[in-house]
Short mmCIF file of C-alpha atoms and ligand atoms in Angstrom, two decimals:
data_model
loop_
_atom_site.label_atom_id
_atom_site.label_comp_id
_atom_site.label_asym_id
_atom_site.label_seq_id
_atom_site.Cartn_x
_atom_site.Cartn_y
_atom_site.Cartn_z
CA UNK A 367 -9.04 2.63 -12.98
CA UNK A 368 -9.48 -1.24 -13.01
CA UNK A 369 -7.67 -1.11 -16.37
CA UNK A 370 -4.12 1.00 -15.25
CA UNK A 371 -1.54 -0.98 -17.16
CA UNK A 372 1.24 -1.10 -14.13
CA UNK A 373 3.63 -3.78 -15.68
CA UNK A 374 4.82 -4.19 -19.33
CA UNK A 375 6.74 -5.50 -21.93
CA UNK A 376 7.01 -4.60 -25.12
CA UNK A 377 9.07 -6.94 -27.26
CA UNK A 378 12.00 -7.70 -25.02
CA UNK A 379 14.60 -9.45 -26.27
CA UNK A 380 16.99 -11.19 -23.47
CA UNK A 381 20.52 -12.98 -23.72
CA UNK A 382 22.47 -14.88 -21.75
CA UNK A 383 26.06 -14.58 -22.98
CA UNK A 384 25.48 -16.03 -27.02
CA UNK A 385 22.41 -17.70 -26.07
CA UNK A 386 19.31 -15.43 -27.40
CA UNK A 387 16.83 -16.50 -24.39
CA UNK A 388 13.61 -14.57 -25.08
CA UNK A 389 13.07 -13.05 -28.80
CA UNK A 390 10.66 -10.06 -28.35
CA UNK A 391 8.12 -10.90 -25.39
CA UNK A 392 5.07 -8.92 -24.98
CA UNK A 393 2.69 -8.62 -22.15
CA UNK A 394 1.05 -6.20 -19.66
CA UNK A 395 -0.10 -6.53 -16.18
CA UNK A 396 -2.86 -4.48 -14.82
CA UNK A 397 -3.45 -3.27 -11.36
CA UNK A 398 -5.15 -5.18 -9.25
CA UNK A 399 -4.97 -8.84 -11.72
CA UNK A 400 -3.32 -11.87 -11.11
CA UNK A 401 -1.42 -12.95 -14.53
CA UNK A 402 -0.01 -16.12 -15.49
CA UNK A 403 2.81 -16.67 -16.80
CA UNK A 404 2.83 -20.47 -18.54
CA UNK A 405 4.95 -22.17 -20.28
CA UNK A 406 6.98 -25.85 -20.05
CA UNK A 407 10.53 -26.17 -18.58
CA UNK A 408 13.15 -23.60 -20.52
CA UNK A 409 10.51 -21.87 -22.14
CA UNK A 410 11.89 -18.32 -20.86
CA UNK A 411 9.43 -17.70 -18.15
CA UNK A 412 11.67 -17.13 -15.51
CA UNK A 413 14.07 -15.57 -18.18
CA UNK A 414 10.87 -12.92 -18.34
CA UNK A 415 10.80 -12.16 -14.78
CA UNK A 416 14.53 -11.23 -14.46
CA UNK A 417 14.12 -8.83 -17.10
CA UNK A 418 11.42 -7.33 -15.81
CA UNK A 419 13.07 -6.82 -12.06
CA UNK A 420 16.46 -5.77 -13.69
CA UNK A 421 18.27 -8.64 -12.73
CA UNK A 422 18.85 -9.07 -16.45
CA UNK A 423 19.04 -5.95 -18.97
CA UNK A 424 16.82 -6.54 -21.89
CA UNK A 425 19.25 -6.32 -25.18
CA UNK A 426 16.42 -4.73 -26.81
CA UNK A 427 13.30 -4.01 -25.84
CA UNK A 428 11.08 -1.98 -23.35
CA UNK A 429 9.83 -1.99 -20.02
CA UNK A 430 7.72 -0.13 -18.14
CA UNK A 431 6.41 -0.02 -13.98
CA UNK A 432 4.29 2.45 -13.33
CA UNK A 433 4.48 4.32 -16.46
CA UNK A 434 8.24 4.59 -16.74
CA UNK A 435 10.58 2.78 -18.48
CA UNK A 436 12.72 0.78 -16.03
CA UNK A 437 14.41 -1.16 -18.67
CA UNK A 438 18.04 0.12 -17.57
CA UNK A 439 16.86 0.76 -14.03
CA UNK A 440 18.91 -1.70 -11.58
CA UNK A 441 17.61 -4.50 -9.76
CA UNK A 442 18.14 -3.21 -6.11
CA UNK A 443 16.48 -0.30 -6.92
CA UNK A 444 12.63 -1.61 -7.86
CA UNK A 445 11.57 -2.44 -4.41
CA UNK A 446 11.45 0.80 -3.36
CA UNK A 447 9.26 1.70 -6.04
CA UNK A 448 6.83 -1.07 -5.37
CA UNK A 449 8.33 -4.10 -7.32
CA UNK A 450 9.52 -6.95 -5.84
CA UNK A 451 11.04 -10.30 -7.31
CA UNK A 452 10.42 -13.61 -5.56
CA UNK A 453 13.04 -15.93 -7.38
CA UNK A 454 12.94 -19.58 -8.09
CA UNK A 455 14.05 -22.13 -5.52
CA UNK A 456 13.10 -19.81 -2.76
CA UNK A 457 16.93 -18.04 -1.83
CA UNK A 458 16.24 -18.15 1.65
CA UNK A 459 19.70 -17.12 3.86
CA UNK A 460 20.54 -20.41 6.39
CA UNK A 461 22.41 -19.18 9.27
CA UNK A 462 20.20 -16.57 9.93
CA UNK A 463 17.12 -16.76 11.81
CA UNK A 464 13.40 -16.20 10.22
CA UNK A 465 13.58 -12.62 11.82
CA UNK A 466 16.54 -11.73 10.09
CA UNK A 467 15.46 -13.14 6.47
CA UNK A 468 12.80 -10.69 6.62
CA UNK A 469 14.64 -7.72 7.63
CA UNK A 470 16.73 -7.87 4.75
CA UNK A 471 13.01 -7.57 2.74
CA UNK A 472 12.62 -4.07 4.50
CA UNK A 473 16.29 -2.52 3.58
CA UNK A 474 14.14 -0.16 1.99
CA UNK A 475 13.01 1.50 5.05
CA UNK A 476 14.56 3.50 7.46
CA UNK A 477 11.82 3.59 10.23
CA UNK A 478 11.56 1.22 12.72
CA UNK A 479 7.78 1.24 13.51
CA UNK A 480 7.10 1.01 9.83
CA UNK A 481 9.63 -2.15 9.87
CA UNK A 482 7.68 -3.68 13.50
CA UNK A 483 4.25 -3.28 11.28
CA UNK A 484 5.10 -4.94 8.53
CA UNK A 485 6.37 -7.76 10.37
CA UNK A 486 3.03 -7.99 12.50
CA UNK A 487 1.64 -8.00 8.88
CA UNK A 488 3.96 -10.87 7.76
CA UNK A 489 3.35 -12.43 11.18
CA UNK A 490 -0.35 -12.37 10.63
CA UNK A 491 -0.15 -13.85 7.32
CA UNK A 492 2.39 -16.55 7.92
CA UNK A 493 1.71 -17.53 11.67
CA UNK A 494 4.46 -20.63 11.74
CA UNK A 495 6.52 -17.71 10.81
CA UNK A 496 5.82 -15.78 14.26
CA UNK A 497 6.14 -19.19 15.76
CA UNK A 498 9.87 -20.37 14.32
CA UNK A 499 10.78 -16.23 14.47
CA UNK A 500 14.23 -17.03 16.07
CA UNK A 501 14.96 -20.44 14.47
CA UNK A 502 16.99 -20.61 11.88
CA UNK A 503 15.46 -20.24 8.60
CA UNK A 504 17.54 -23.61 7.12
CA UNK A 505 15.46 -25.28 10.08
CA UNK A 506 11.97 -24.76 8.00
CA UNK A 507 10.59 -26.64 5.64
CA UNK A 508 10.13 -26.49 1.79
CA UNK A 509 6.53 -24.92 1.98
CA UNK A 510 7.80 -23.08 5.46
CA UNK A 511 10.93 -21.82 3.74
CA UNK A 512 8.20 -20.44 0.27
CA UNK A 513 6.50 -18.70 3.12
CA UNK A 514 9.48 -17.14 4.11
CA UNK A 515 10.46 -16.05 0.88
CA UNK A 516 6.95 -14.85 -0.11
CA UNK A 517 6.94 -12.68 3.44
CA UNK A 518 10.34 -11.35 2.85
CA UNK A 519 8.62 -9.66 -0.32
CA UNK A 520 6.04 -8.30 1.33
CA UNK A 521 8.65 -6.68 4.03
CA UNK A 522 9.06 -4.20 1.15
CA UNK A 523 4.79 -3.38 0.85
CA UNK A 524 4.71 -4.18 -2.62
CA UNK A 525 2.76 -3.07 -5.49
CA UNK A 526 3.53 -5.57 -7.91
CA UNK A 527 4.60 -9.14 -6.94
CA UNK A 528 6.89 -11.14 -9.58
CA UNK A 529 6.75 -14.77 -7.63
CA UNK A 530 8.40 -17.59 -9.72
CA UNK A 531 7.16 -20.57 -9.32
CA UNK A 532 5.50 -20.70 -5.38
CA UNK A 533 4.17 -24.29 -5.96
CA UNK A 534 7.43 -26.11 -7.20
CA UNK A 535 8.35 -29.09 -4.68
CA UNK A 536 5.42 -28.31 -2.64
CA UNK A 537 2.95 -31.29 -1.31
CA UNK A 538 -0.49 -30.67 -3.27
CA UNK A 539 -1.86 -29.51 0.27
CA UNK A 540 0.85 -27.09 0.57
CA UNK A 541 0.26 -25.61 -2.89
CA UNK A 542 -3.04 -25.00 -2.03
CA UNK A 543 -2.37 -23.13 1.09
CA UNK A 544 0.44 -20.96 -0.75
CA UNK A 545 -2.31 -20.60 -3.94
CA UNK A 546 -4.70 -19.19 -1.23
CA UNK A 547 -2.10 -16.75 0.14
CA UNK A 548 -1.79 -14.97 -3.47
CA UNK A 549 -5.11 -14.83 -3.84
CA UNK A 550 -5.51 -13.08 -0.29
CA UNK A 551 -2.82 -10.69 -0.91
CA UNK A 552 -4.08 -9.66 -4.51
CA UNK A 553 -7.29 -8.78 -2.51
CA UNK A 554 -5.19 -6.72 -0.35
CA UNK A 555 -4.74 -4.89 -3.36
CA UNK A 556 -1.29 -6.39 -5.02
CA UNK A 557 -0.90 -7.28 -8.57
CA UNK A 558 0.52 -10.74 -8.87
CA UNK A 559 2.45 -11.71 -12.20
CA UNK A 560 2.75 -15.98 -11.20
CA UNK A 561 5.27 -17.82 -13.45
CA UNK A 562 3.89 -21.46 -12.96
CA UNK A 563 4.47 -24.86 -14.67
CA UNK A 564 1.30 -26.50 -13.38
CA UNK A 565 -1.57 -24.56 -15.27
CA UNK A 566 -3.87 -26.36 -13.74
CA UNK A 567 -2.86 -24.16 -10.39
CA UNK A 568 -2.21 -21.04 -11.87
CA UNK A 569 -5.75 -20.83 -14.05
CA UNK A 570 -7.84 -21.46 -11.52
CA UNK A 571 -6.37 -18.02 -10.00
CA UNK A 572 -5.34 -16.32 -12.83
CA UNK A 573 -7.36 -13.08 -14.66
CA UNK A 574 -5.41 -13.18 -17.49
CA UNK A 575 -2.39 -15.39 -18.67
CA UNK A 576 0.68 -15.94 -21.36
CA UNK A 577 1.98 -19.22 -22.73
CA UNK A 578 5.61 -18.88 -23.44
CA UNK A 579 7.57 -21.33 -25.96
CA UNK A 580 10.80 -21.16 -26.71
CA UNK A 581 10.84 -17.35 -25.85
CA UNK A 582 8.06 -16.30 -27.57
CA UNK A 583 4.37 -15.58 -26.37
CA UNK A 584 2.33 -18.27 -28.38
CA UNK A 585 -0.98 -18.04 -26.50
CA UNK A 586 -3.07 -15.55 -24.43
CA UNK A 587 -6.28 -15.00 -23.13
CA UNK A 588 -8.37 -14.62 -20.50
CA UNK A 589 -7.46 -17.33 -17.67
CA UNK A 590 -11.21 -18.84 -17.74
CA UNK A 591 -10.87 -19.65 -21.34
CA UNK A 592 -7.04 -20.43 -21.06
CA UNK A 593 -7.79 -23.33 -19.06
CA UNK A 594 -10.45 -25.00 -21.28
CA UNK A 595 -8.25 -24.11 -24.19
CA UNK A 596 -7.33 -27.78 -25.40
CA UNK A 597 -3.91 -26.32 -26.94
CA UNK A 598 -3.04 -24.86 -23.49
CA UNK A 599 -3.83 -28.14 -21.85
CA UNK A 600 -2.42 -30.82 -24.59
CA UNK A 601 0.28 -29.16 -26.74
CA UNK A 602 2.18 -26.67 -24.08
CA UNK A 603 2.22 -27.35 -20.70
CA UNK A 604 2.77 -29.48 -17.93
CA UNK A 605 -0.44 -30.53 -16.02
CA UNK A 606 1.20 -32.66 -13.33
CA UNK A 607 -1.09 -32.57 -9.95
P1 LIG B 1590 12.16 -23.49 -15.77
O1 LIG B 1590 10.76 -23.74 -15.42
O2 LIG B 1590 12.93 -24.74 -16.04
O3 LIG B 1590 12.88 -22.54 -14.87
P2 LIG B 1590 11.82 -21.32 -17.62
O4 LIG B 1590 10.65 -21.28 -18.51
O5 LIG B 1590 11.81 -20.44 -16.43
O6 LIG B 1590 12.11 -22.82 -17.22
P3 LIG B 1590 14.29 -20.06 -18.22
O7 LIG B 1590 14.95 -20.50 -16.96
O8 LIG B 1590 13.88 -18.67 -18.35
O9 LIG B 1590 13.06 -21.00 -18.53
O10 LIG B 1590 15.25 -20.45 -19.42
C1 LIG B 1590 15.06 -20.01 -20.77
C2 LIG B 1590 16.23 -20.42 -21.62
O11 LIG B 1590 17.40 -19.72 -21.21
C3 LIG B 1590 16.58 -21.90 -21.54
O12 LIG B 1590 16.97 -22.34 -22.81
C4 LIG B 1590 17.74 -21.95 -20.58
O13 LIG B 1590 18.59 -23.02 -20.85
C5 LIG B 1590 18.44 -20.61 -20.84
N1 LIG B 1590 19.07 -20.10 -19.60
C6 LIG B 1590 18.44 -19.82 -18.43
N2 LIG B 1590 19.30 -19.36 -17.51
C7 LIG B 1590 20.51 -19.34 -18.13
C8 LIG B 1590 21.84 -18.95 -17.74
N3 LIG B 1590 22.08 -18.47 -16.53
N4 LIG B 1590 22.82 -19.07 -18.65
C9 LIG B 1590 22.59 -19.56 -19.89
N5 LIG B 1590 21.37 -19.93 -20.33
C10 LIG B 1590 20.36 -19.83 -19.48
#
């Protein structure tokens, strides 16, 4: 069971427009890992994770959740079947309060209780969240405002969590707190694919992990020899904090 492939790629090839972004990226999740997803600044990682919500259609190229191919499948149709997208730069709505954000994670569901129980979920997780509940969500802070974005996921009971860069902006404290919340949630049984730009974060977490350059996979391995890997440390990545 522990080695269920739930998430892959097989050699997906994504463009934006002219621009050939990612030429033929490879890499499985399985259930129950966190995964890493490496790589310096334009190297395609968030690139990756569109294409593997549906936000972007691969040009060519496979992927697969759950066993079927959800290459063509639409993006507003994954969280229903268990996976969710958290995007870069956190897409939080201002003008709405905290409350609302994270009903719009749950327009999956029809029933109410269902709804109320995730939220006490959410609530549990993320107490500032219960507190500021009826602020408005522009009101929060940066690390406040990841919170929000990670709980508005989880409004949808995921099964596999895409989350694009958590850490970016964040206070080194703050990191640490979010860091701590993926690790508590993959215990609760989701399967975490982390882009990151700090390895040093995402290795100390990480099962397995990918280095991406230039839109190809250049390094994998285990995340325990990953982050003693001198390449990984020197030649690809950003280290900063
Ligand atoms: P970052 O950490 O800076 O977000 P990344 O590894 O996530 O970097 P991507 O954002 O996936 O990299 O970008 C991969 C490549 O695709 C880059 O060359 C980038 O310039 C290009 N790219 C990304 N988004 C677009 C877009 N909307 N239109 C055109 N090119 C894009």
């Amino acid at each position: 069971m522990d080695s269920e492939i739930v998430l892959s790629a097989d050699r997906i090839v994504a463009r934006y427009g002219s621009i050939e972004a990612l030429h033929g990226v490879s890499l499985t999740v399985k259930k129950g890992q966190i995964v890493a997803l490496l790589g310096a600044n334009g190297a395609g990682k968030s690139t990756t994770l569109r294409t593997l919500s549906g936000l972007l259609t691969a040009s060519s190229g496979t992927v697969r959740f759950l066993g079927e191919d959800i290459t063509r499948v639409p993006a507003h149709r994954l969280p229903h079947s268990g996976l969710v997208h958290v995007p870069e730069g956190r897409r939080i709505f201002g003008g709405m309060t905290v409350k609302e954000n994270l009903d719009l994670g749950s327009f999956t569901l029809a029933n109410d209780v269902e709804r109320r129980r995730r939220m006490d979920h959410v609530f549990e997780i993320f107490p500032i969240l219960a507190r500021r509940q009826n602020g408005d969500a522009s009101n929060l802070s940066g690390g406040e405002q990841q919170m929000l974005a990670i709980g508005r996921a989880l409004m949808a009971s995921p099964k596999v969590l895409l989350l694009d860069e958590p850490s970016m902006g964040l206070a080194p404290q703050l990191i640490k707190e979010v860091m701590n919340i993926v690790q508590r949630l993959n215990r609760e049984g989701v399967t975490i694919l982390l882009v990151e730009q700090n390895s040093k974060v995402a290795l100390k977490f990480a099962d397995y992990g990918y280095v991406l350059e230039a839109g190809r996979i250049v390094l994998e391995g285990p995340g325990s020899v990953l982050a003693n890997d001198d390449a990984v440390i020197g030649a690809y990545l950003g280290n900063a904090a």
